[in-house]
């Protein structure tokens, strides 16, 4: 089985988000980058499914040379090889088109990624790749098990879950529950340096969307403190002042 | 020209998030001086379809056959994209529900249309530009995205746009499924829905608790409070990581982002990752025994006190309030 895992390079979850150039650019000063947490659990599941000689895991990232430490981390965690598409990830359509090309050339059986990146929160790439390749895409999944030629997947729905079976190849975007993130061991870290990482140039496509500006959420007013002995005052405030109950 | 809205149903019924999408799409259609067309897939009664006129749908297309009874992503995307072409839709609107998030990108590729996933406001349409505000950095910021394609697709975050009645008489018309055989590769084996639980992503009220509760055995009072309010239950990351609560209740940067009218946080200190997931809440109440907890800085109402003393009193107070109402 050949598995392709799409990873994105994102600011660490503790990052305080600020912008520069009149709120048009993300301020990268002092920011630590990590594998997108959802992609990391997709990678962990891919490695689990390929354990014991069951298959190989390739990671793919659309990014400039600065993302290589993140790609090496994925190799240290246990991916077999990596491909970097040498371009800044412009928008989801662009990224999906690049990944679809790699996926087609490599004839992978399974393509996994995270449910969304924690920076632009597009949650578009997986289903777009599915459409470009005309294969099933199952978004926001919590469980993936392989049963011979069939793959059984649980996907989240409002207030419950749906159990689906799909043939291979397919693409899924992973949410919490799929696997626990893996911490690289010393052997993994050592071997990551010599695992193959190939760099390919992007294909050009028309631009359909672009970010023109950012803003940060408006600050809230001062907190109103209520005496712990009298929560009835809170109920009263929520009813007549905030009007939410 | 038209604006098209996909009206998602759950077991034949439309949810509030569907009506929100219809109201949003109607406003866009009015601004563009055009009609609003809705497309429904699956088994929905005619009277339920006609109800969409109340929110401004001029025309309702429906596709209903046995194979489309359950959600089949590829087939649904094919049908919606072909409806967009038939109706010459310039803008397609969906709810950013779990299914909507899987559909919108496929439709975008089929139509070569720019997509904004997770819109929180109406598009700005001035000087021939089309800009949509969306969540970014998992609730830590917003991005304004300009769509430059001829057709545009928007998925709307549940609870971020109000339902508005704009009654018209909807024309109900059957629409021929254009889904190909190859669109039916997946099979739904089972659907499990907890009928007594309020769904978290589109909940109007949320009661959330953290490590301050000390253990899963203490969630009884959280569930009681939630039931009393008709709220969904949620939790912080350490709680779901420890297995005290299921992952789908985890609210935060790497869990679910919510935008309820009221978010009550009990025994949650307010790490930056958690705050990201709740920043769109309209009103935040924090109950924590530590007066220095960072969560108080972003709260509207706060109570410094032990959850095990405050919550039972709060339950009592709400019960009295409900009885008096």
XYZ file of C-alpha atoms in Angstrom:
570
model
C 0.000 0.000 0.000
C 1.300 3.451 -0.925
C 0.151 6.306 1.281
C 0.640 9.988 0.582
C 0.311 12.434 3.488
C -0.056 16.134 2.727
C 1.486 18.309 5.409
C 1.446 22.014 5.915
C 3.928 24.194 7.798
C 2.069 26.384 10.328
C 2.799 28.672 13.306
C 3.033 26.860 16.643
C -0.310 26.794 18.519
C 1.037 29.126 21.242
C 1.761 31.884 18.678
C 0.192 35.259 19.313
C -1.063 36.279 15.880
C -0.127 39.792 14.673
C 0.127 41.424 11.264
C 2.387 43.915 9.479
C 2.228 46.155 6.387
C -1.083 47.740 7.296
C -2.585 44.368 8.289
C -1.898 42.705 4.963
C 0.932 40.343 5.999
C 1.220 37.827 8.814
C 4.025 38.874 11.158
C 6.440 35.937 11.079
C 8.973 37.551 13.437
C 9.890 35.139 16.228
C 7.320 32.547 15.104
C 8.125 28.847 15.555
C 6.779 26.574 12.841
C 5.377 23.079 13.286
C 3.645 20.383 11.264
C -0.021 21.338 11.180
C -1.418 19.361 14.191
C -4.204 17.704 12.155
C -1.698 16.676 9.468
C 0.473 15.218 12.224
C -2.275 12.817 13.299
C -2.928 11.923 9.651
C 0.779 11.079 9.394
C 0.627 9.028 12.585
C -2.288 6.978 11.227
C -0.524 6.472 7.877
C 2.552 5.138 9.692
C 0.417 2.806 11.836
C -1.324 1.410 8.758
C 2.002 0.786 7.002
C 3.770 -0.792 9.977
C 5.348 -4.221 9.580
C 6.141 -3.883 5.886
C 2.521 -3.149 4.994
C 3.363 -0.170 2.866
C 5.249 3.088 2.477
C 4.457 6.624 3.561
C 5.427 9.646 1.465
C 4.883 13.167 2.750
C 4.266 16.076 0.414
C 4.445 19.765 1.243
C 3.878 22.827 -0.890
C 6.378 25.315 0.450
C 9.602 27.173 0.002
C 12.972 25.869 1.254
C 12.226 27.269 4.734
C 9.706 24.453 5.329
C 12.359 21.726 5.129
C 12.876 21.451 8.933
C 9.148 20.630 9.201
C 9.452 18.033 6.428
C 12.499 16.479 8.154
C 10.430 16.279 11.341
C 7.820 14.238 9.434
C 10.609 11.943 8.217
C 11.886 11.623 11.795
C 8.405 10.647 12.949
C 8.478 7.806 10.452
C 7.642 8.789 6.863
C 9.799 6.963 4.300
C 10.414 9.793 1.879
C 9.267 13.311 1.076
C 8.454 15.619 -1.805
C 8.540 19.400 -1.552
C 6.799 21.401 -4.240
C 8.857 24.521 -4.438
C 6.286 27.324 -4.108
C 4.673 29.514 -1.472
C 1.234 27.971 -0.801
C -0.851 30.624 -2.528
C -4.432 29.424 -2.115
C -6.140 26.059 -1.637
C -6.887 25.634 -5.344
C -3.215 26.120 -6.204
C -2.034 23.754 -3.447
C -4.598 21.073 -4.338
C -3.641 21.209 -8.017
C 0.047 20.649 -7.164
C -0.730 17.765 -4.823
C -3.116 16.173 -7.325
C -0.309 16.088 -9.888
C 2.098 14.399 -7.449
C -0.624 11.960 -6.364
C -1.409 11.021 -9.939
C 2.225 10.437 -10.848
C 2.851 8.291 -7.763
C -0.413 6.263 -7.986
C -1.037 6.245 -4.251
C -3.733 4.036 -2.744
C -4.563 6.373 0.081
C -4.056 10.103 0.528
C -4.424 11.601 3.989
C -4.262 15.126 5.303
C -5.568 17.158 8.239
C -9.146 18.469 8.420
C -7.819 22.010 8.030
C -4.634 23.972 8.547
C -4.599 26.007 11.741
C -3.437 29.136 9.898
C -5.809 29.804 6.990
C -8.428 27.224 8.033
C -9.377 26.609 4.441
C -10.360 22.957 4.894
C -10.478 22.740 1.114
C -7.418 20.861 -0.089
C -8.542 17.263 0.539
C -11.861 17.477 -1.300
C -10.299 19.523 -4.110
C -7.603 16.876 -4.642
C -10.380 14.268 -4.650
C -12.209 16.182 -7.355
C -9.084 16.767 -9.482
C -8.373 13.006 -9.363
C -12.053 11.987 -9.545
C -11.701 9.759 -6.458
C -13.824 9.693 -3.277
C -13.024 12.316 -0.659
C -14.238 11.886 2.899
C -13.817 14.994 5.020
C -13.332 15.300 8.787
C -12.818 11.658 9.701
C -12.236 10.182 13.151
C -11.318 6.598 12.345
C -9.739 4.760 9.400
C -9.400 0.978 9.208
C -8.298 -1.074 6.231
C -10.109 -4.328 5.564
C -8.532 -5.937 2.495
C -9.476 -3.842 -0.524
C -12.063 -1.854 1.401
C -11.458 0.990 3.824
C -13.932 1.684 6.608
C -14.100 5.274 7.762
C -15.995 7.099 10.464
C -16.777 10.685 9.681
C -18.162 13.278 12.024
C -21.676 14.636 11.427
C -23.682 17.071 13.545
C -24.539 15.259 16.768
C -23.117 11.900 15.734
C -21.117 9.933 13.231
C -21.482 8.207 9.870
C -19.691 4.953 9.028
C -18.665 4.750 5.370
C -16.831 2.225 3.265
C -14.774 3.305 0.279
C -12.590 1.565 -2.272
C -8.990 2.712 -2.823
C -7.721 5.116 -3.973
C -9.397 7.786 -1.882
C -8.503 10.895 0.098
C -9.520 11.762 3.650
C -9.007 14.765 5.898
C -8.304 13.683 9.463
C -9.598 15.053 12.760
C -8.815 14.112 16.353
C -9.386 10.471 17.141
C -7.732 9.076 13.998
C -4.467 8.485 15.881
C -2.286 9.914 18.621
C 0.623 12.056 17.399
C 3.945 10.190 17.384
C 7.057 11.576 19.027
C 10.209 10.923 16.984
C 12.825 8.725 18.671
C 16.605 9.136 18.356
C 16.855 6.566 15.581
C 14.150 8.373 13.633
C 15.850 11.726 14.053
C 19.199 10.305 12.869
C 17.732 8.523 9.855
C 15.611 11.543 8.837
C 18.750 13.353 7.656
C 19.441 10.782 4.969
C 15.904 9.886 3.864
C 15.085 11.061 0.316
C 13.560 14.529 -0.003
C 12.978 15.517 -3.592
C 12.118 19.016 -4.739
C 9.839 19.593 -7.720
C 8.768 22.822 -9.387
C 5.079 23.858 -9.320
C 2.717 24.066 -12.256
C 1.226 27.497 -12.887
C -2.508 28.031 -12.643
C -4.850 31.015 -12.552
C -5.476 32.711 -9.230
C -9.081 32.486 -7.970
C -8.815 33.892 -4.457
C -6.441 36.063 -2.466
C -6.279 37.494 1.031
C -6.421 41.280 0.876
C -6.310 42.066 4.610
C -6.405 40.603 8.099
C -7.921 41.790 11.314
C -7.799 40.618 14.907
C -10.994 40.100 16.918
C -12.310 43.193 18.699
C -11.434 43.340 22.393
C -14.292 42.606 24.762
C -15.496 45.105 27.346
C -14.476 44.692 30.950
C -15.554 41.542 32.688
C -18.383 41.955 35.188
C -17.659 39.989 38.322
C -20.490 38.306 40.173
C -20.443 37.093 43.759
C -19.917 33.321 43.957
C -22.536 33.117 46.697
C -25.241 34.517 44.438
C -25.287 32.950 40.938
C -28.918 34.104 40.604
C -27.443 37.514 39.740
C -25.681 35.870 36.785
C -28.938 34.335 35.569
C -30.603 37.734 35.851
C -27.778 39.435 33.905
C -27.801 36.796 31.155
C -31.547 37.213 30.798
C -32.171 40.952 31.004
C -28.789 42.458 30.116
C -27.057 40.059 27.704
C -30.425 38.629 26.527
C -29.001 35.217 25.752
C -31.274 33.052 27.912
C -28.237 35.031 -13.448
C -29.103 33.847 -9.946
C -27.763 32.989 -6.505
C -27.916 29.300 -5.585
C -28.117 27.941 -2.047
C -27.725 24.287 -1.137
C -30.319 23.411 1.513
C -28.976 20.549 3.585
C -31.461 18.346 5.410
C -31.072 15.871 8.237
C -33.620 13.076 7.989
C -35.930 15.187 5.846
C -35.829 18.289 8.045
C -33.964 21.543 7.559
C -31.881 22.758 10.449
C -31.419 26.327 11.626
C -28.006 26.502 9.906
C -29.774 25.783 6.599
C -32.176 28.693 7.118
C -29.176 30.870 8.020
C -27.575 29.954 4.685
C -30.851 30.740 2.854
C -31.162 34.139 4.597
C -27.532 34.951 3.800
C -27.927 33.905 0.169
C -31.147 35.954 -0.115
C -29.320 39.064 1.036
C -26.587 38.432 -1.564
C -29.254 37.887 -4.261
C -31.025 41.136 -3.298
C -27.746 43.045 -3.530
C -27.179 41.571 -6.994
C -30.822 42.254 -7.974
C -31.445 38.651 -8.820
C -33.437 35.606 -7.744
C -32.571 33.069 -5.103
C -32.708 29.424 -6.147
C -32.433 26.630 -3.557
C -31.402 23.071 -4.295
C -32.411 20.191 -2.046
C -31.081 16.634 -2.348
C -32.641 13.667 -0.573
C -36.127 12.938 0.671
C -37.802 16.140 1.813
C -41.586 16.624 1.844
C -43.047 19.210 -0.572
C -44.499 21.268 2.277
C -41.068 21.447 3.901
C -39.560 22.578 0.591
C -42.270 25.224 0.186
C -41.296 26.575 3.624
C -38.095 27.875 2.094
C -40.167 30.610 0.433
C -40.578 32.123 3.869
C -36.871 33.002 3.823
C -36.882 34.299 0.285
C -36.246 31.318 -2.010
C -37.954 32.163 -5.320
C -37.443 28.695 -6.704
C -36.704 25.358 -5.046
C -35.131 22.558 -7.066
C -35.307 19.107 -5.583
C -33.617 15.850 -6.452
C -34.935 12.826 -4.730
C -34.148 9.210 -5.426
C -33.254 6.128 -3.429
C -29.505 6.346 -4.113
C -29.344 9.918 -2.853
C -31.121 9.265 0.436
C -27.845 9.335 2.322
C -25.032 11.810 1.748
C -22.763 10.852 -1.163
C -20.215 13.617 -1.457
C -19.266 13.176 -5.123
C -22.831 12.751 -6.356
C -24.146 15.708 -4.349
C -21.295 17.898 -5.645
C -22.104 16.913 -9.245
C -25.762 17.794 -8.822
C -25.131 21.143 -7.124
C -22.540 22.125 -9.742
C -24.890 21.275 -12.594
C -27.711 23.223 -10.921
C -25.339 26.196 -10.662
C -24.724 25.960 -14.418
C -28.391 25.458 -15.360
C -29.480 28.388 -13.203
C -26.491 30.510 -14.224
C -25.626 31.058 -10.564
C -22.915 33.629 -9.954
C -22.737 32.845 -6.242
C -23.272 29.468 -4.569
C -23.873 29.412 -0.799
C -23.668 26.406 1.547
C -23.597 25.961 5.297
C -20.079 25.141 6.571
C -21.470 21.994 8.190
C -19.466 18.765 8.263
C -21.003 17.762 4.918
C -20.813 21.293 3.503
C -17.077 21.377 4.156
C -16.671 18.244 2.065
C -18.904 19.480 -0.750
C -17.850 23.072 -1.354
C -14.264 22.335 -2.521
C -15.449 19.719 -5.040
C -18.018 22.150 -6.443
C -15.315 24.832 -6.616
C -13.121 22.593 -8.781
C -16.039 21.606 -11.030
C -16.953 25.247 -11.594
C -13.400 26.627 -11.461
C -14.745 28.984 -8.832
C -12.990 30.714 -5.964
C -14.167 29.463 -2.574
C -14.335 31.043 0.849
C -14.804 28.385 3.506
C -16.052 29.653 6.851
C -17.498 33.073 5.994
C -18.725 35.064 8.991
C -20.216 38.126 7.276
C -21.950 39.130 4.050
C -19.638 39.755 1.091
C -18.594 43.316 0.384
C -19.425 44.087 -3.218
C -18.077 47.466 -4.238
C -16.228 48.654 -7.354
C -16.705 45.281 -9.004
C -14.803 43.592 -6.184
C -16.088 40.693 -4.116
C -14.590 40.396 -0.630
C -15.612 37.949 2.080
C -14.579 37.978 5.736
C -13.706 34.587 7.186
C -12.178 33.035 10.290
C -8.408 32.572 10.155
C -5.683 31.361 12.457
C -8.290 29.192 14.168
C -10.224 32.053 15.690
C -7.219 34.231 16.510
C -7.904 36.493 13.506
C -10.109 37.155 10.475
C -9.022 37.294 6.847
C -10.676 39.278 4.064
C -10.554 37.143 0.948
C -11.115 38.556 -2.516
C -12.642 36.151 -5.017
C -11.614 36.967 -8.563
C -13.316 34.125 -10.443
C -16.524 34.584 -12.419
C -18.478 32.221 -10.147
C -17.989 32.365 -6.391
C -18.658 29.877 -3.625
C -19.186 30.706 0.024
C -19.693 28.364 2.959
C -21.154 30.053 6.006
C -20.183 29.304 9.627
C -23.265 28.141 11.593
C -24.605 30.749 14.026
C -22.813 33.664 12.378
C -25.767 35.011 10.378
C -29.309 35.484 11.595
C -32.381 33.856 10.112
C -34.478 36.556 8.401
C -38.000 36.060 7.065
C -38.569 37.511 3.585
C -41.668 35.678 2.388
C -42.152 34.922 -1.299
C -43.981 32.103 -3.019
C -41.460 29.459 -3.923
C -41.826 27.588 -7.188
C -41.056 23.912 -6.488
C -39.450 22.061 -9.402
C -37.938 18.605 -9.790
C -34.321 18.610 -10.949
C -32.775 15.725 -12.843
C -29.808 14.096 -11.113
C -26.658 14.486 -13.176
C -24.559 12.232 -10.949
C -22.533 9.624 -12.834
C -22.136 5.968 -11.827
C -18.547 6.730 -10.751
C -19.912 9.229 -8.216
C -21.275 6.362 -6.114
C -18.112 4.608 -4.955
C -18.620 5.113 -1.242
C -21.323 3.400 0.763
C -22.886 4.620 3.988
C -23.009 1.644 6.352
C -24.383 3.241 9.451
C -25.509 6.589 10.820
C -25.368 7.079 14.573
C -27.025 10.132 16.080
C -27.355 10.815 19.769
C -30.919 12.110 19.645
C -30.910 13.672 23.117
C -27.769 15.737 22.575
C -27.463 19.249 21.185
C -24.910 19.299 18.339
C -21.863 21.372 19.354
C -20.808 23.139 16.114
C -24.186 24.814 15.634
C -25.244 25.111 19.281
C -26.568 28.480 20.472
C -25.620 27.761 24.073
C -22.562 25.826 25.202
C -21.547 24.622 28.668
C -17.864 23.708 28.700
C -15.641 22.363 31.449
C -11.964 21.743 32.021
C -9.474 20.075 34.299
C -10.866 22.040 37.241
C -13.540 19.362 37.412
C -10.919 16.878 38.596
C -12.316 13.788 36.876
C -14.893 12.421 34.414
C -17.122 11.265 37.273
C -17.903 14.922 38.041
C -19.507 15.727 34.678
C -23.000 14.988 35.983
C -23.556 18.594 37.058
C -22.182 19.897 33.727
C -24.661 17.739 31.818
C -27.449 18.760 34.169
C -26.680 22.445 33.605
C -26.510 21.914 29.826
C -29.797 19.987 29.755
C -31.515 22.649 31.773
C -30.394 25.365 29.328
C -30.787 23.246 26.188
C -27.055 23.692 25.652
C -24.378 21.498 24.086
C -21.578 20.200 26.299
C -17.935 20.882 25.470
C -14.514 20.564 27.073
C -10.898 21.715 26.950
C -8.067 19.834 25.246
C -6.497 18.301 28.392
C -9.894 16.817 29.235
C -10.364 15.120 25.848
C -6.680 14.089 25.762
C -7.134 12.394 29.122
C -10.143 10.545 27.732
C -12.562 12.092 30.247
C -14.726 13.320 27.366
C -14.924 12.395 23.640
C -12.749 14.282 21.122
C -15.741 15.783 19.358
C -16.390 17.901 22.472
C -12.913 19.470 22.384
C -13.204 23.176 21.718
C -10.073 25.103 20.769
C -7.493 25.743 18.094
C -6.986 22.056 17.304
C -10.563 21.033 18.092
C -13.841 22.663 17.170
C -14.305 26.421 16.856
C -17.709 27.495 18.137
C -19.664 30.735 17.861
C -22.605 30.350 20.260
C -24.632 33.164 21.800
C -23.463 32.012 25.233
C -20.342 30.069 26.212
C -20.046 29.076 29.874
C -16.510 27.938 30.786
C -16.184 26.076 34.057
C -12.785 25.186 35.513
C -10.947 26.144 32.299
C -7.961 28.462 32.801
C -8.043 29.865 29.249
C -4.876 28.843 27.393
C -4.377 30.766 24.119
C -5.285 27.626 22.124
C -8.625 27.297 23.913
C -9.459 31.004 23.611
C -8.934 30.779 19.828
C -11.836 28.339 19.574
C -14.300 30.502 21.526
C -13.412 34.032 20.423
C -16.498 34.296 18.187
C -18.864 33.575 21.098
C -21.243 36.470 21.677
C -21.236 36.238 25.502
C -18.641 34.410 27.598
C -19.130 33.438 31.250
C -16.126 32.157 33.202
C -16.340 30.266 36.476
C -12.939 29.543 37.980
C -11.530 29.380 41.498
C -8.338 31.120 40.385
C -8.994 34.876 40.116
C -5.839 35.179 37.989
C -7.029 32.709 35.320
C -6.390 34.309 31.879
C -9.907 33.401 30.760
C -11.356 36.236 32.896
C -9.608 38.772 30.622
C -11.788 37.800 27.662
C -14.974 37.083 29.624
C -18.126 39.179 29.807
C -19.185 37.778 33.187
C -17.017 36.080 35.763
C -17.451 34.228 39.029
C -14.431 33.445 41.171
C -15.321 30.324 43.086
C -15.124 26.571 43.380
C -17.066 24.905 40.571
C -18.369 22.271 42.988
C -20.082 25.002 45.011
C -20.995 27.496 42.270
C -22.441 25.136 39.647
C -25.081 23.490 41.906
C -26.189 26.971 43.004
C -26.302 28.120 39.388
C -28.415 25.093 38.451
C -30.794 25.946 41.290
C -31.001 29.583 40.170
C -31.713 28.636 36.550
C -34.369 26.162 37.657
C -36.118 28.922 39.605
C -35.788 31.279 36.645
C -37.332 28.694 34.301
C -40.190 28.036 36.702
C -40.927 31.755 37.018
C -40.835 32.288 33.241
